[in-house]
């Protein structure tokens, strides 16, 4: 069980778990709930270089298309193949098995939100 | 993540209205969407689960936002023959008919279901967004006739029970009867079981009137139940209790994927005032053979401009769905000109592959034609297929 209070968040409804220079990125339960049942996930390949703020993937539900933005600068070290094969993990466990990519980051943006700030944003 | 919602949100609702079932939906944990100024359930838990439940068992929909407009009087039938594209005078009491409200220019102002509830009484069911327009047009068009138009939408709730288990659930639910001495439940069960598609009969639920129609918008067997708003929560709860695990509440998200699989047009997507019925595959809905004039007759007889695009079904492989507004090409080349536009698209939950409705140039409309869908910059091969995508067994 991921401790959501220890995560960082973006205003684009992504969460970031930082461990050393590796950031694990997913979308929040709020975003997953807004999307509805996720049926397709496209993620950047391992080895690709990310620039914070650019579109790097897609998350589709029956009703909506969501774009995944890179929340940090860095290099993708792993994309979650389990989510590509079973997109419903984004709904059932957005903070756990539904994680999307792990990125070796060079710098974290200064405008990331903490848990309380993110909850205030989505209240 | 940024969310491009492709549902039918009105970005600037002038006011927000709630269904008489609002408290029931909130208690059930629904998430809501704005639809034509109404706060209506989008989904309860999972739109996919709700979709599959309707295909396999049954789902319960709140459609109280739809418009119910009565046309009453000795010339009501003749008035509707003039006002609408169909020959409503030809339908029997207790029969329903899908029809169109046409503009004088031949385009579609709304698609409707009209019930003949008596010799001189009709109930016109309009899309929520078009309710005022339909009532206004009907008043104008029927003015020369001995007929009155009453917009009863605020006094009518609508619950749709859809799916193969619908009849069993309806007839097992306690409290139903037919009007008259004894309020007989056996009579109700017999009439419900014998009811044909697009037929309806007046019944009672807990001694309150409910109009029971075998109609729907999901491609499944099912019933639509018209009744007073204050009775709707009791009926909803009774059906839910009887249905048990066979029945789930279903929101507008599931309704949209179900109707799309069934190839049914949605106003504002496949139909609008620029689109002639024949373009939408609804030429048969226009009764050109009927006697007398009707609004839009001259224009639909002349037909749309040469080369006007026509509605087709498209099936693709993979999992990426084309959405409303995406362009259709007959060539994978990047400099090819668009030959059509998608009006609705989804990864079909039942079929497991993407389906879409699209308007394409008429020479590309033949089933089997190979086309390409531009899905956010990627050309995805698709094939024109016959509608509907899904037909119940």
Coordinates of C-alpha atoms in Angstrom, one line a residue:
Chain A
X1 CA 0.0 0.0 0.0
X2 CA 1.5 3.2 -1.1
X3 CA 1.5 6.1 1.4
X4 CA -0.2 8.8 -0.6
X5 CA 0.9 11.5 1.8
X6 CA 4.5 10.8 0.9
X7 CA 4.0 11.4 -2.8
X8 CA 4.4 14.5 -4.9
X9 CA 1.7 15.6 -7.3
X10 CA 1.3 17.7 -10.4
X11 CA -1.7 19.8 -11.3
X12 CA -2.2 17.5 -14.2
X13 CA -3.2 14.7 -11.8
X14 CA 0.0 12.7 -11.8
X15 CA 1.8 11.4 -8.7
X16 CA 5.5 11.0 -8.3
X17 CA 7.3 8.7 -5.8
X18 CA 10.9 9.7 -5.4
X19 CA 13.5 7.1 -4.5
X20 CA 17.1 8.4 -5.0
X21 CA 17.3 9.6 -8.6
X22 CA 14.4 7.4 -9.7
X23 CA 10.9 8.8 -9.9
X24 CA 7.9 6.4 -10.3
X25 CA 5.0 8.1 -12.0
X26 CA 1.3 7.3 -12.2
X27 CA -2.0 9.1 -12.3
X28 CA -4.1 9.7 -9.3
X29 CA -7.3 8.0 -8.2
X30 CA -9.0 11.4 -8.9
X31 CA -7.8 11.3 -12.5
X32 CA -8.6 7.6 -12.9
X33 CA -12.1 8.2 -11.6
X34 CA -12.7 11.1 -13.9
X35 CA -11.6 9.1 -16.9
X36 CA -13.8 6.1 -16.1
X37 CA -12.8 2.6 -17.2
X38 CA -9.4 2.7 -18.7
X39 CA -9.2 0.5 -21.8
X40 CA -5.9 1.5 -23.5
X41 CA -2.6 2.8 -22.2
X42 CA 0.4 3.9 -24.3
X43 CA 3.7 4.5 -22.5
X44 CA 7.1 5.8 -23.6
X45 CA 9.7 3.0 -24.2
X46 CA 12.5 2.4 -21.8
X47 CA 15.5 4.5 -22.8
X48 CA 13.5 7.4 -24.1
X49 CA 14.3 10.9 -22.9
X50 CA 11.6 12.9 -21.3
X51 CA 11.2 16.7 -21.0
X52 CA 9.0 17.8 -18.3
X53 CA 5.6 19.2 -19.6
X54 CA 5.6 17.3 -22.9
X55 CA 3.1 14.6 -23.8
X56 CA 4.7 11.2 -23.5
X57 CA 1.8 8.8 -23.5
X58 CA -2.0 8.3 -23.6
X59 CA -4.6 6.9 -21.3
X60 CA -7.9 6.1 -22.9
X61 CA -11.2 5.2 -21.4
X62 CA -14.5 4.4 -23.1
X63 CA -15.4 8.1 -23.0
X64 CA -12.2 10.1 -22.8
X65 CA -8.6 10.4 -24.0
X66 CA -6.1 11.5 -21.4
X67 CA -2.6 12.6 -22.2
X68 CA 0.2 11.6 -20.0
X69 CA 2.7 14.5 -19.4
X70 CA 6.3 13.9 -18.3
X71 CA 6.4 15.4 -14.9
X72 CA 10.2 15.5 -14.8
X73 CA 13.2 15.7 -17.1
X74 CA 15.0 12.4 -17.4
X75 CA 15.3 9.0 -19.0
X76 CA 12.7 6.2 -18.8
X77 CA 14.2 3.2 -17.1
X78 CA 11.0 1.1 -17.1
X79 CA 7.5 1.3 -18.5
X80 CA 4.9 -0.8 -16.7
X81 CA 4.0 -3.5 -19.2
X82 CA 1.4 -4.9 -16.8
X83 CA -0.7 -1.8 -17.3
X84 CA -0.4 -1.9 -21.1
X85 CA -1.7 -5.5 -20.9
X86 CA -4.3 -4.8 -18.3
X87 CA -5.3 -1.1 -18.5
X88 CA -7.9 -1.6 -15.8
X89 CA -5.0 -1.6 -13.2
X90 CA -5.1 2.2 -13.6
X91 CA -8.6 2.2 -12.1
X92 CA -8.2 -0.7 -9.6
X93 CA -4.8 0.3 -8.1
X94 CA -3.7 3.7 -9.4
X95 CA -1.1 4.2 -6.7
X96 CA 0.2 0.7 -6.8
X97 CA 0.1 -1.9 -9.6
X98 CA -1.3 0.8 -11.9
X99 CA 2.0 2.8 -11.9
X100 CA 3.1 3.9 -15.4
X101 CA 6.8 4.7 -15.8
X102 CA 10.0 4.9 -13.7
X103 CA 12.2 7.8 -14.7
X104 CA 15.9 8.5 -13.8
X105 CA 15.5 12.2 -13.4
X106 CA 18.0 15.0 -13.6
X107 CA 15.9 17.6 -11.8
X108 CA 12.5 17.8 -10.1
X109 CA 10.3 20.7 -11.1
X110 CA 9.9 23.2 -8.3
X111 CA 6.1 23.5 -8.6
X112 CA 5.2 19.9 -7.5
X113 CA 2.4 19.8 -5.0
X114 CA 2.4 17.9 -1.7
X115 CA -0.5 15.7 -0.7
X116 CA -2.5 18.4 1.2
X117 CA -2.1 20.8 -1.7
X118 CA -3.2 18.2 -4.2
X119 CA -6.2 17.2 -2.2
X120 CA -7.1 20.9 -1.9
X121 CA -6.9 21.2 -5.7
X122 CA -9.3 18.3 -6.3
X123 CA -11.7 18.9 -3.4
Chain B
X1 CA -2.5 14.2 -17.3
X2 CA -4.9 16.2 -19.3
X3 CA -8.3 14.9 -20.0
X4 CA -10.0 15.5 -23.3
X5 CA -13.5 14.5 -22.5
X6 CA -15.5 13.4 -25.5
X7 CA -18.8 13.0 -23.8
X8 CA -21.7 15.4 -24.3
X9 CA -21.0 18.0 -21.8
X10 CA -22.6 21.4 -22.1
X11 CA -19.7 23.6 -21.2
X12 CA -21.8 26.5 -20.0
X13 CA -25.0 25.2 -18.5
X14 CA -27.3 28.1 -17.8
X15 CA -28.8 26.2 -14.9
X16 CA -28.5 22.9 -13.3
X17 CA -31.4 20.6 -12.8
X18 CA -31.6 17.4 -10.9
X19 CA -33.6 14.2 -11.5
X20 CA -36.3 13.1 -9.1
X21 CA -34.0 10.1 -8.6
X22 CA -31.0 12.3 -7.6
X23 CA -30.9 11.2 -4.0
X24 CA -31.1 7.5 -5.1
X25 CA -28.1 8.1 -7.4
X26 CA -26.1 9.9 -4.8
X27 CA -26.7 7.1 -2.3
X28 CA -25.6 4.6 -4.9
X29 CA -22.3 6.5 -5.3
X30 CA -22.9 7.7 -8.9
X31 CA -20.6 10.2 -10.5
X32 CA -22.5 12.8 -12.4
X33 CA -22.2 14.6 -15.7
X34 CA -23.9 17.7 -17.0
X35 CA -26.2 16.8 -19.8
X36 CA -28.3 19.5 -21.4
X37 CA -28.3 21.4 -18.1
X38 CA -29.2 18.4 -16.0
X39 CA -27.0 16.7 -13.5
X40 CA -27.4 13.0 -14.5
X41 CA -25.5 9.9 -13.5
X42 CA -22.5 9.2 -15.7
X43 CA -21.6 6.0 -14.1
X44 CA -22.1 4.3 -10.7
X45 CA -18.9 2.3 -10.5
X46 CA -17.7 0.9 -13.8
X47 CA -19.2 1.9 -17.1
X48 CA -17.8 -1.3 -18.7
X49 CA -19.5 -3.4 -16.0
X50 CA -22.7 -1.5 -16.5
X51 CA -22.5 -2.0 -20.3
X52 CA -21.9 -5.7 -20.0
X53 CA -24.7 -6.1 -17.4
X54 CA -27.2 -4.7 -20.0
X55 CA -25.9 -7.1 -22.7
X56 CA -25.9 -10.1 -20.4
X57 CA -28.6 -9.5 -17.8
X58 CA -30.1 -6.1 -17.1
X59 CA -29.4 -2.4 -16.3
X60 CA -31.5 0.4 -14.9
X61 CA -31.3 3.9 -16.4
X62 CA -32.7 7.2 -15.3
X63 CA -33.8 9.2 -18.3
X64 CA -35.9 11.7 -16.4
X65 CA -34.1 14.5 -18.3
X66 CA -35.8 13.6 -21.5
X67 CA -38.7 15.7 -22.8
X68 CA -42.3 14.5 -22.8
X69 CA -44.6 16.7 -24.9
X70 CA -48.3 15.8 -25.3
X71 CA -50.3 16.6 -28.4
X72 CA -54.0 16.3 -27.6
X73 CA -57.2 17.0 -29.6
X74 CA -59.5 15.8 -32.3
X75 CA -56.9 16.7 -35.0
X76 CA -53.8 15.6 -33.0
X77 CA -53.0 12.8 -35.5
X78 CA -53.4 15.1 -38.5
X79 CA -51.4 17.8 -36.7
X80 CA -48.5 15.4 -36.1
X81 CA -48.6 14.2 -39.7
X82 CA -48.0 17.8 -40.7
X83 CA -45.4 18.6 -38.0
X84 CA -43.3 15.4 -38.2
X85 CA -41.7 13.4 -40.9
X86 CA -43.6 10.2 -40.2
X87 CA -47.2 9.2 -40.7
X88 CA -48.3 9.2 -37.1
X89 CA -52.0 8.9 -37.9
X90 CA -51.3 5.4 -39.1
X91 CA -50.2 4.1 -35.7
X92 CA -52.6 2.4 -33.4
X93 CA -53.3 3.3 -29.8
X94 CA -50.5 1.7 -27.7
X95 CA -48.1 1.8 -30.6
X96 CA -44.8 3.8 -30.7
X97 CA -43.0 5.2 -33.7
X98 CA -39.5 6.6 -34.2
X99 CA -39.8 9.9 -36.1
X100 CA -38.0 13.1 -37.0
X101 CA -38.7 16.8 -36.5
X102 CA -37.4 18.4 -39.7
X103 CA -36.4 21.9 -40.5
X104 CA -38.0 23.5 -43.6
X105 CA -34.6 23.2 -45.2
X106 CA -34.7 19.4 -44.7
X107 CA -32.3 19.0 -41.8
X108 CA -33.1 17.3 -38.6
X109 CA -34.1 19.3 -35.6
X110 CA -34.6 16.3 -33.4
X111 CA -35.2 12.6 -33.4
X112 CA -38.2 11.5 -31.4
X113 CA -40.3 8.6 -30.3
X114 CA -44.0 9.2 -30.5
X115 CA -46.5 7.1 -28.6
X116 CA -50.2 7.1 -29.4
X117 CA -51.7 6.9 -25.9
X118 CA -55.3 7.4 -27.1
X119 CA -57.4 8.1 -30.2
X120 CA -56.7 11.8 -29.8
X121 CA -53.6 11.8 -27.6
X122 CA -49.9 11.4 -28.5
X123 CA -46.8 11.6 -26.3
X124 CA -43.7 12.9 -28.1
X125 CA -40.5 12.0 -26.4
X126 CA -37.7 14.5 -27.3
X127 CA -34.0 14.7 -26.5
X128 CA -33.4 16.7 -23.3
X129 CA -31.4 19.4 -25.2
X130 CA -34.1 19.9 -27.7
X131 CA -37.1 19.8 -25.4
X132 CA -37.9 23.5 -25.7
X133 CA -37.4 23.7 -29.4
X134 CA -39.6 20.6 -30.0
X135 CA -42.4 22.0 -27.8
X136 CA -42.1 25.4 -29.6
X137 CA -42.1 23.9 -33.1
X138 CA -45.0 21.6 -32.3
X139 CA -47.0 24.5 -31.0
X140 CA -46.3 26.6 -34.1
X141 CA -46.9 23.7 -36.5
X142 CA -50.1 22.4 -34.9
X143 CA -51.6 25.9 -34.4
X144 CA -54.0 25.6 -37.5
X145 CA -55.3 22.2 -36.1
X146 CA -57.7 21.4 -33.4
X147 CA -54.9 20.2 -31.1
X148 CA -53.2 21.4 -28.0
X149 CA -49.5 21.0 -27.1
X150 CA -48.5 20.5 -23.5
X151 CA -44.9 20.2 -22.4
X152 CA -45.2 17.8 -19.5
X153 CA -41.5 17.1 -19.1
X154 CA -41.4 18.4 -15.6
X155 CA -44.2 16.1 -14.5
X156 CA -42.8 12.9 -16.1
X157 CA -40.0 10.8 -14.9
X158 CA -38.6 8.0 -17.1
X159 CA -36.9 4.8 -16.0
X160 CA -35.5 2.4 -18.6
X161 CA -35.0 -1.3 -17.7
X162 CA -32.9 -2.8 -20.4
X163 CA -31.4 -6.2 -21.1
X164 CA -32.4 -9.8 -21.5
X165 CA -33.5 -10.2 -17.9
X166 CA -35.8 -7.1 -18.1
X167 CA -39.1 -9.0 -18.6
X168 CA -38.4 -11.3 -15.7
X169 CA -37.5 -8.5 -13.4
X170 CA -40.4 -6.3 -14.4
X171 CA -43.0 -9.1 -13.9
X172 CA -41.5 -10.3 -10.6
X173 CA -41.5 -6.8 -9.1
X174 CA -44.4 -6.4 -6.6
X175 CA -46.8 -3.5 -6.8
X176 CA -47.6 -3.6 -10.5
X177 CA -51.2 -3.9 -11.8
X178 CA -53.4 -2.7 -14.5
X179 CA -56.1 0.0 -14.0
X180 CA -59.5 -1.1 -13.1
X181 CA -61.2 -3.2 -10.5
X182 CA -58.7 -5.5 -8.7
X183 CA -55.7 -3.8 -10.1
X184 CA -54.8 -7.2 -11.3
X185 CA -51.2 -8.3 -11.2
X186 CA -51.7 -11.3 -13.4
X187 CA -53.2 -9.1 -16.1
X188 CA -50.1 -6.9 -15.8
X189 CA -47.8 -9.8 -16.2
X190 CA -49.6 -11.2 -19.2
X191 CA -49.7 -7.8 -20.9
X192 CA -46.1 -7.2 -20.2
X193 CA -45.0 -10.6 -21.5
X194 CA -47.1 -10.3 -24.6
X195 CA -46.0 -6.7 -25.4
X196 CA -44.4 -6.4 -28.7
X197 CA -41.4 -4.2 -29.5
X198 CA -42.5 -0.5 -29.9
X199 CA -45.8 -1.1 -28.1
X200 CA -47.0 0.2 -24.8
X201 CA -49.8 -0.1 -22.3
X202 CA -51.1 1.9 -19.3
X203 CA -50.4 0.1 -16.0
X204 CA -50.2 1.0 -12.4
X205 CA -47.4 0.8 -9.8
X206 CA -48.6 1.1 -6.2
X207 CA -51.9 2.5 -7.6
X208 CA -50.1 5.3 -9.5
X209 CA -50.2 5.4 -13.3
X210 CA -47.1 4.1 -15.2
X211 CA -47.0 3.8 -18.9
X212 CA -45.0 0.7 -19.8
X213 CA -43.3 0.7 -23.2
X214 CA -41.2 -2.0 -24.8
X215 CA -38.7 0.4 -26.2
X216 CA -35.1 1.4 -25.6
X217 CA -31.9 2.7 -26.9
X218 CA -29.4 -0.2 -26.1
X219 CA -30.0 -2.8 -28.7
X220 CA -31.5 -5.1 -26.1
X221 CA -35.0 -6.2 -25.1
X222 CA -36.3 -3.8 -22.4
X223 CA -38.9 -1.5 -21.1
X224 CA -39.2 2.3 -20.7
X225 CA -41.5 3.3 -17.8
X226 CA -43.0 6.8 -17.7
X227 CA -44.5 7.9 -14.4
X228 CA -44.9 10.8 -12.0
X229 CA -41.6 12.1 -10.5
X230 CA -42.7 11.5 -6.9
X231 CA -43.3 7.8 -7.7
X232 CA -40.0 7.3 -9.5
X233 CA -37.8 6.6 -6.5
X234 CA -40.2 3.9 -5.2
X235 CA -40.3 2.2 -8.6
X236 CA -36.5 2.4 -8.9
X237 CA -36.0 0.8 -5.5
X238 CA -38.6 -1.9 -6.1
X239 CA -37.0 -2.9 -9.5
X240 CA -33.5 -2.8 -7.9
X241 CA -34.6 -5.0 -5.0
X242 CA -36.3 -7.5 -7.3
X243 CA -33.5 -7.5 -9.8
X244 CA -30.9 -8.2 -7.2
X245 CA -27.6 -9.3 -8.7
X246 CA -29.3 -9.5 -12.1
X247 CA -29.7 -5.8 -12.3
X248 CA -27.2 -2.9 -12.0
X249 CA -27.9 0.8 -12.2
X250 CA -26.3 2.1 -15.4
X251 CA -25.3 5.6 -16.3
X252 CA -25.1 7.7 -19.4
X253 CA -21.6 6.4 -20.3
X254 CA -22.9 2.9 -20.7
X255 CA -25.9 4.2 -22.5
X256 CA -23.7 5.8 -25.1
X257 CA -21.5 2.7 -25.7
X258 CA -24.6 0.5 -25.9
X259 CA -26.4 2.7 -28.4
X260 CA -23.3 3.1 -30.5
X261 CA -22.8 -0.7 -30.7
X262 CA -26.5 -0.9 -31.7
X263 CA -25.8 1.7 -34.5
X264 CA -28.4 4.1 -33.1
X265 CA -27.8 7.8 -33.9
X266 CA -27.4 10.4 -31.2
X267 CA -28.6 13.9 -31.7
X268 CA -25.7 16.4 -31.9
X269 CA -23.4 13.7 -33.1
X270 CA -24.9 11.8 -36.0
X271 CA -27.9 14.1 -36.4
X272 CA -28.2 17.9 -36.6
X273 CA -30.1 20.6 -38.5
X274 CA -27.6 20.5 -41.4
X275 CA -28.1 16.7 -41.9
X276 CA -30.8 15.3 -44.2
X277 CA -32.5 12.1 -43.0
X278 CA -31.2 10.2 -46.0
X279 CA -27.6 11.0 -45.2
X280 CA -28.1 9.5 -41.8
X281 CA -29.6 6.3 -43.2
X282 CA -33.0 7.5 -41.9
X283 CA -34.7 7.9 -45.3
X284 CA -37.2 5.3 -44.4
X285 CA -38.4 7.4 -41.4
X286 CA -39.6 10.1 -43.8
X287 CA -43.1 9.1 -45.0
X288 CA -42.9 10.7 -48.5
X289 CA -45.8 8.5 -49.5
X290 CA -48.2 10.1 -47.0
X291 CA -50.8 12.5 -48.3
X292 CA -50.6 16.2 -47.7
X293 CA -47.8 18.5 -46.9
X294 CA -45.5 18.2 -43.9
X295 CA -42.7 20.5 -42.7
X296 CA -39.6 19.8 -44.7
X297 CA -41.3 17.8 -47.4
X298 CA -40.1 20.0 -50.4
X299 CA -36.6 20.0 -49.1
X300 CA -36.3 16.3 -48.5
X301 CA -37.9 15.5 -51.8
X302 CA -35.2 17.6 -53.5
X303 CA -32.6 15.8 -51.4
X304 CA -29.3 16.9 -50.1
X305 CA -26.7 18.5 -52.4
X306 CA -24.9 16.1 -54.7
X307 CA -22.0 14.4 -53.1
X308 CA -23.4 14.9 -49.6
X309 CA -21.6 12.7 -47.1
X310 CA -23.4 9.6 -45.7
X311 CA -23.3 7.8 -42.4
X312 CA -21.4 4.6 -42.3
X313 CA -20.2 2.2 -39.6
X314 CA -16.4 1.6 -39.4
X315 CA -14.7 -1.2 -37.7
X316 CA -11.0 -1.3 -36.8
X317 CA -8.5 -3.6 -35.2
X318 CA -6.4 -3.0 -32.0
X319 CA -7.6 -0.9 -29.1
X320 CA -7.3 2.7 -30.1
X321 CA -10.7 4.2 -30.8
X322 CA -11.4 7.1 -33.2
X323 CA -13.5 9.8 -31.5
X324 CA -15.9 12.4 -32.6
X325 CA -14.3 14.9 -34.9
X326 CA -11.4 12.6 -36.1
X327 CA -10.9 12.6 -39.8
X328 CA -11.4 9.7 -42.2
X329 CA -9.1 9.1 -45.2
X330 CA -9.1 6.7 -48.1
X331 CA -5.3 6.8 -48.4
X332 CA -2.6 6.3 -45.8
X333 CA -0.5 9.1 -47.4
X334 CA 0.1 12.1 -45.2
X335 CA -1.0 14.6 -47.9
X336 CA -4.3 12.8 -48.7
X337 CA -7.4 14.9 -48.3
X338 CA -9.9 14.0 -45.6
X339 CA -12.9 12.1 -47.0
X340 CA -15.0 12.0 -43.9
X341 CA -15.4 12.7 -40.2
X342 CA -16.1 10.5 -37.2
X343 CA -19.2 11.4 -35.3
X344 CA -19.0 8.8 -32.5
X345 CA -16.3 6.2 -31.7
X346 CA -15.4 3.8 -29.0
X347 CA -13.6 0.6 -28.2
X348 CA -16.6 -1.6 -28.4
X349 CA -16.9 -3.4 -25.0
X350 CA -18.9 -6.2 -26.5
X351 CA -17.0 -6.8 -29.7
X352 CA -13.5 -6.0 -28.3
X353 CA -12.4 -3.8 -31.2
X354 CA -12.9 -0.1 -32.1
X355 CA -16.1 0.9 -33.8
X356 CA -17.1 4.3 -35.1
X357 CA -19.9 6.1 -36.9
X358 CA -18.7 8.5 -39.6
X359 CA -19.9 10.7 -42.4
X360 CA -17.9 9.8 -45.6
X361 CA -18.1 10.7 -49.2
X362 CA -20.8 8.6 -50.8
X363 CA -18.5 6.6 -53.1
X364 CA -16.8 5.3 -49.9
X365 CA -19.9 4.1 -48.2
X366 CA -20.0 0.5 -49.6
X367 CA -19.4 -2.2 -46.9
X368 CA -16.0 -3.6 -47.3
X369 CA -14.4 -0.3 -48.4
X370 CA -11.0 0.1 -46.8
X371 CA -10.4 3.4 -45.1
X372 CA -8.1 5.0 -42.6
X373 CA -8.9 6.8 -39.3
X374 CA -6.6 9.5 -38.1
X375 CA -6.2 8.8 -34.4
X376 CA -4.2 11.7 -33.1
X377 CA -1.7 11.6 -35.9
X378 CA -1.6 7.9 -36.6
X379 CA -3.5 6.4 -39.6
X380 CA -5.4 3.3 -38.4
X381 CA -6.9 1.0 -41.0
X382 CA -10.7 0.6 -40.8
X383 CA -13.3 -1.1 -42.9
X384 CA -16.9 0.1 -43.7
X385 CA -19.3 -2.4 -42.2
X386 CA -23.0 -2.8 -42.1
X387 CA -24.9 -1.4 -39.2
X388 CA -25.6 -2.2 -36.5
X389 CA -22.3 -3.4 -35.2
X390 CA -24.0 -5.5 -32.6
X391 CA -27.4 -7.3 -32.9
X392 CA -28.8 -9.2 -30.0
X393 CA -29.1 -13.0 -30.5

